[in-house]
mmCIF file of C-alpha atoms in Angstrom:
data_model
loop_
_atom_site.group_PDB
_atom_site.id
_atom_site.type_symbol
_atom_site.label_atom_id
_atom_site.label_comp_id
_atom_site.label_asym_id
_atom_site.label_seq_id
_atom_site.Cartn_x
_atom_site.Cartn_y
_atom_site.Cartn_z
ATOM 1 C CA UNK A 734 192.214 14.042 147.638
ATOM 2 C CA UNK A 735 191.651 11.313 145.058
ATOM 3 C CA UNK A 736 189.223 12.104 142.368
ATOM 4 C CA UNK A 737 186.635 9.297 142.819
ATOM 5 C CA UNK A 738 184.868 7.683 139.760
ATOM 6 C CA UNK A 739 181.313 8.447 141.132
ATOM 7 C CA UNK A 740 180.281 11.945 139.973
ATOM 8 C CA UNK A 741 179.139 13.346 143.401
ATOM 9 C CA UNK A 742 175.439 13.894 143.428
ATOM 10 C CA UNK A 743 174.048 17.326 142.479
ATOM 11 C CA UNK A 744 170.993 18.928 144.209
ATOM 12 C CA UNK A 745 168.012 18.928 141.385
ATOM 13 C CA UNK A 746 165.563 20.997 144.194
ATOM 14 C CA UNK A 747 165.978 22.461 147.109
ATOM 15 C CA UNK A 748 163.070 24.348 149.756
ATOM 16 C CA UNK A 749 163.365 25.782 152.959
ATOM 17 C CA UNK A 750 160.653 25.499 154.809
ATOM 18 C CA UNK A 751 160.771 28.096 156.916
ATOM 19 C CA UNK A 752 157.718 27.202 159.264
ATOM 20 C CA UNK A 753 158.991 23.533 160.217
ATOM 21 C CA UNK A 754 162.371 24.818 160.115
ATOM 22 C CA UNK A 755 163.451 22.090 157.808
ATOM 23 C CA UNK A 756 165.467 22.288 154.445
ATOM 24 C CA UNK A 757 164.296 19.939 151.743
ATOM 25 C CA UNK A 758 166.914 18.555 149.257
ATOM 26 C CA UNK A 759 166.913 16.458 146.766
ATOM 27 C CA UNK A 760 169.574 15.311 144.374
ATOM 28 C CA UNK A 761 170.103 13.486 141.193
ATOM 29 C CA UNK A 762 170.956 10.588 142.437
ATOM 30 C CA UNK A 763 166.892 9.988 143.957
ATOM 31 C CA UNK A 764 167.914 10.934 147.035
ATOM 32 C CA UNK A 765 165.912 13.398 149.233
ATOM 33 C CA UNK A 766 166.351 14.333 152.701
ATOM 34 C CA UNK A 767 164.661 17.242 155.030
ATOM 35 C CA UNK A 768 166.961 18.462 157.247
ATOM 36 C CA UNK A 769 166.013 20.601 160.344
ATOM 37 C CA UNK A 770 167.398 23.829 160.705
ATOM 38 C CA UNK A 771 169.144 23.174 164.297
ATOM 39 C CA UNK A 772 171.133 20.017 162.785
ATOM 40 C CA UNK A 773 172.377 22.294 159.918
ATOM 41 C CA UNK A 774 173.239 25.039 162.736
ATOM 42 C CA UNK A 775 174.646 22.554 165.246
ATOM 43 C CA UNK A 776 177.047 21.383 162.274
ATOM 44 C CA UNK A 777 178.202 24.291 160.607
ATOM 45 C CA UNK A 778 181.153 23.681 158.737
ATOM 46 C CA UNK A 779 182.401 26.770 159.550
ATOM 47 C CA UNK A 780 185.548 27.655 161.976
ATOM 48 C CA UNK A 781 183.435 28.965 164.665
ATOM 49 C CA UNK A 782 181.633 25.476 165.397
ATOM 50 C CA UNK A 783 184.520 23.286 163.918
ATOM 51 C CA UNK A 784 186.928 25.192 165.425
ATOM 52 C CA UNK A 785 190.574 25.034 163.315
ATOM 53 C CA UNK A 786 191.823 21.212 164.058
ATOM 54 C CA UNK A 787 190.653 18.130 165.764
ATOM 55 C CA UNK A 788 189.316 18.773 169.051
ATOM 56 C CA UNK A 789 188.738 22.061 169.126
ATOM 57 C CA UNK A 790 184.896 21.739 168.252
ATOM 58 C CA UNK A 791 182.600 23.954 169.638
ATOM 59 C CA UNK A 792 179.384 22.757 171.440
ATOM 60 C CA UNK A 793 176.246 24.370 170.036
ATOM 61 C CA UNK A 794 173.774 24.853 172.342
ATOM 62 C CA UNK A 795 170.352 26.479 172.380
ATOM 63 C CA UNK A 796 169.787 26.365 168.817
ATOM 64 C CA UNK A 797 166.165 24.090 169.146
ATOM 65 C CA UNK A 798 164.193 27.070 167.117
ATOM 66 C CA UNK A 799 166.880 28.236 164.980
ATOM 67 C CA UNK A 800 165.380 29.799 161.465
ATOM 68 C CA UNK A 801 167.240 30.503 158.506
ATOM 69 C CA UNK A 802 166.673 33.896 157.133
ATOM 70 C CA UNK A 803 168.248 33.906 154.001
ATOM 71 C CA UNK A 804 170.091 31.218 151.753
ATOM 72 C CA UNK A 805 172.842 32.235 149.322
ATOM 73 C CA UNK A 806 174.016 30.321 146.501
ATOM 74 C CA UNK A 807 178.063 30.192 146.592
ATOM 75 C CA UNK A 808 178.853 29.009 143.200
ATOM 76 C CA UNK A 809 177.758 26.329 141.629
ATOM 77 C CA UNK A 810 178.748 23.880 144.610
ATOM 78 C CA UNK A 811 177.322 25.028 147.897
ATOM 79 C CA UNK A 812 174.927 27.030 149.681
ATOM 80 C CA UNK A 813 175.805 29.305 152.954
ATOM 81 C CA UNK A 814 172.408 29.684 155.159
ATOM 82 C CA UNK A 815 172.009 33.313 157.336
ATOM 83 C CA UNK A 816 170.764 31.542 160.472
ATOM 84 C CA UNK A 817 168.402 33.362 162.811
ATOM 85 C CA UNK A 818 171.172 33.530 166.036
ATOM 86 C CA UNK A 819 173.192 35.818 163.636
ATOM 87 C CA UNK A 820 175.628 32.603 162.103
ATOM 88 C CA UNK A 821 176.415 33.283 158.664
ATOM 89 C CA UNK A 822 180.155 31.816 157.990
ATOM 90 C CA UNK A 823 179.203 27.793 157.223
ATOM 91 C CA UNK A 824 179.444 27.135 152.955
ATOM 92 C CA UNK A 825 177.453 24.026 152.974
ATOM 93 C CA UNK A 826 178.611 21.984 149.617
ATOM 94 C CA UNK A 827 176.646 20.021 148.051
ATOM 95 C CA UNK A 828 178.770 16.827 149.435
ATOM 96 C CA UNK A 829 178.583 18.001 152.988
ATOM 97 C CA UNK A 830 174.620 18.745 152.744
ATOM 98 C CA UNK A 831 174.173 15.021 150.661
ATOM 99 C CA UNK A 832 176.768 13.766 154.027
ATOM 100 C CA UNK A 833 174.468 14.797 156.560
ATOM 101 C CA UNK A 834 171.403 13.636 154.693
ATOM 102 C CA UNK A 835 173.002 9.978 154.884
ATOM 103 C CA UNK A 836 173.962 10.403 158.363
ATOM 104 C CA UNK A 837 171.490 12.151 159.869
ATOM 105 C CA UNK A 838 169.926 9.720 162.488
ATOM 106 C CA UNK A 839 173.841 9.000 163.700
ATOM 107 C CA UNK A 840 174.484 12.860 163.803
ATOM 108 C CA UNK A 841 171.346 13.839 165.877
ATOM 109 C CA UNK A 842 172.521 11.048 168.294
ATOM 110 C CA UNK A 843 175.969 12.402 169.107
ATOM 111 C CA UNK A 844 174.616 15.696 169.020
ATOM 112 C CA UNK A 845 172.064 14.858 171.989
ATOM 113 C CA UNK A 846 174.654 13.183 174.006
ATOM 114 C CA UNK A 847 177.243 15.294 173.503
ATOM 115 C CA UNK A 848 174.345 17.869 175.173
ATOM 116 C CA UNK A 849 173.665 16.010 177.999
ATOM 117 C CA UNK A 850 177.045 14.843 179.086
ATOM 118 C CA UNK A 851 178.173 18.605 179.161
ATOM 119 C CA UNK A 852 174.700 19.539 180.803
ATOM 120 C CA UNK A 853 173.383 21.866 178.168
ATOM 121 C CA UNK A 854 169.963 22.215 176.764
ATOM 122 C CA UNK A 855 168.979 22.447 173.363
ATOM 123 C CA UNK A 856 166.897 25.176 174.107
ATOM 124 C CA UNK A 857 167.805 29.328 173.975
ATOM 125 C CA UNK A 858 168.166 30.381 177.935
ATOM 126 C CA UNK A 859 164.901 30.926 179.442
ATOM 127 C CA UNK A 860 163.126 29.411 176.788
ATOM 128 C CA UNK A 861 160.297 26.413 176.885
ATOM 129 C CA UNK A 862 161.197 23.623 175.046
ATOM 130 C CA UNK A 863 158.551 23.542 172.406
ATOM 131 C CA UNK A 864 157.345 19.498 173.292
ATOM 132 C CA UNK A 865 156.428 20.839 177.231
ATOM 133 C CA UNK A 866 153.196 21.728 175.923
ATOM 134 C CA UNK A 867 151.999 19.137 173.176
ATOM 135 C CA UNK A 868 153.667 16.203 174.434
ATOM 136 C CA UNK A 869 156.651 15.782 171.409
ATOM 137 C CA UNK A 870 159.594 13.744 172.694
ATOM 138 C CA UNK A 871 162.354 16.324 174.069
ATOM 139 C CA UNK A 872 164.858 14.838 171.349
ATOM 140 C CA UNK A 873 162.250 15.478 168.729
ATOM 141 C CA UNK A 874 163.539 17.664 165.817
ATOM 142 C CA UNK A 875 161.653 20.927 165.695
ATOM 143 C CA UNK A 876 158.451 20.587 162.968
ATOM 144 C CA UNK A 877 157.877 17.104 164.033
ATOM 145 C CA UNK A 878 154.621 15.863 164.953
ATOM 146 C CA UNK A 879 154.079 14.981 169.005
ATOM 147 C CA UNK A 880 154.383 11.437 168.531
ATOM 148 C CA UNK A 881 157.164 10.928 165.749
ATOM 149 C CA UNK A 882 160.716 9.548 166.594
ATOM 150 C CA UNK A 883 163.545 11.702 166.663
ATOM 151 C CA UNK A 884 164.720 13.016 163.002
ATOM 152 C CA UNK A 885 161.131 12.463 161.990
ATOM 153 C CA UNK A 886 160.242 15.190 159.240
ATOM 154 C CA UNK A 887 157.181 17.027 159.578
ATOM 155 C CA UNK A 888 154.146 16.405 157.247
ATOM 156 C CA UNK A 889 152.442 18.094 155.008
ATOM 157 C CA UNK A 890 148.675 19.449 156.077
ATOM 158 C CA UNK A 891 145.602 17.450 155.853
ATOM 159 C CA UNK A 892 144.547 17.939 152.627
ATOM 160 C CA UNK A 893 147.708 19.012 150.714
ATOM 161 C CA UNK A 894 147.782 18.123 146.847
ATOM 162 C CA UNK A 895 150.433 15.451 147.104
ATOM 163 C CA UNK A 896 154.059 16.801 146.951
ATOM 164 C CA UNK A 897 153.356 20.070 148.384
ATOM 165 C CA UNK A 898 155.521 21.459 150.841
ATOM 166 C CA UNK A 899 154.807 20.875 154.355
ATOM 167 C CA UNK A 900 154.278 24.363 154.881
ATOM 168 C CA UNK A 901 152.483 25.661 151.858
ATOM 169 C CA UNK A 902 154.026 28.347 149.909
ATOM 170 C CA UNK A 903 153.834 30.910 151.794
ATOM 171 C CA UNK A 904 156.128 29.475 154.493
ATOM 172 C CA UNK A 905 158.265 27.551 151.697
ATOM 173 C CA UNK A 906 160.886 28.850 149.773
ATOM 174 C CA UNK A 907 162.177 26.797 146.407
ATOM 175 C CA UNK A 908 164.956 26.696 144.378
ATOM 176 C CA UNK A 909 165.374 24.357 141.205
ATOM 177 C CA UNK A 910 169.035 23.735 140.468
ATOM 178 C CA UNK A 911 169.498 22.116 137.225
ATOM 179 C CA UNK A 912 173.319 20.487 136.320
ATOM 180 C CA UNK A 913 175.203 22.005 133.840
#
């Protein structure tokens, strides 16, 4: 691979919110994204969802209330998330993690079709999709509020000091990451 001459950025913060089910990053290069929890499990780098060459991808379905249990840090270039279905293998770098901050919006799109052309549901078997009740769009990323588009992020409570995290800190978890 040819060595670019734009430093790749470097996360500066990172918080899983474990409530909204939505990691926040942000990197040194101003960006900041909050990613939901079923996008990162739905796009696992790992073998079992990207199977070992093109085409042999594996359709994730039922992941809409995915949590992540634990994050590890693996190195000083990537995280790999313990997801609540038992998926542990993906190492997201920090490349990968800034890629599907950029694409997000794109990524949730081919997700959903992908989903309905092969007939599947987002949602565990059995399972209510959370909007049934409140009214939230059915391609609404878990944590968002009923009316927001899809990939919306959730927001913080009424009331928050500005910058907290949307779930408070008891349902947040932070880690600072500082470049060396």
């Amino acid at each position: 691979m040819p060595e670019s001459s734009t430093p790749m950025p470097h996360p500066t913060r990172l918080v899983v919110h474990k409530q909204s089910r939505v990691l926040e990053i942000e990197f040194d290069d101003g960006a900041l994204f909050r990613l939901p929890f079923e996008l990162l499990r739905v796009y696992s780098p790992s073998a079992e969802v990207r199977g070992h060459g093109p085409g042999q991808e594996v359709l994730q379905t039922g992941k809409r209330e995915v949590g992540i249990d634990q994050v590890e840090s693996v190195g000083h270039y990537a995280i790999q998330p313990h997801f609540s279905d038992g998926h542990a293998t993906g190492i997201y770098t920090w490349e990968y993690l800034h890629f599907l901050g950029e694409n997000e919006p794109r990524l949730w799109q081919e997700y959903l079709a992908r989903i309905e052309a092969a007939g599947a549901s987002r949602d565990a078997a059995g399972a209510v999709p959370p909007g049934a009740s409140r009214g939230a769009p059915a391609d609404a990323p878990a944590g968002a509020p009923a009316d927001a588009p899809a990939g919306a992020p959730a927001d913080a409570p009424a009331g928050a000091p500005a910058g907290a995290p949307a779930d408070g800190p008891a349902g947040a978890r932070e880690v600072t990451r500082h470049r060396h």
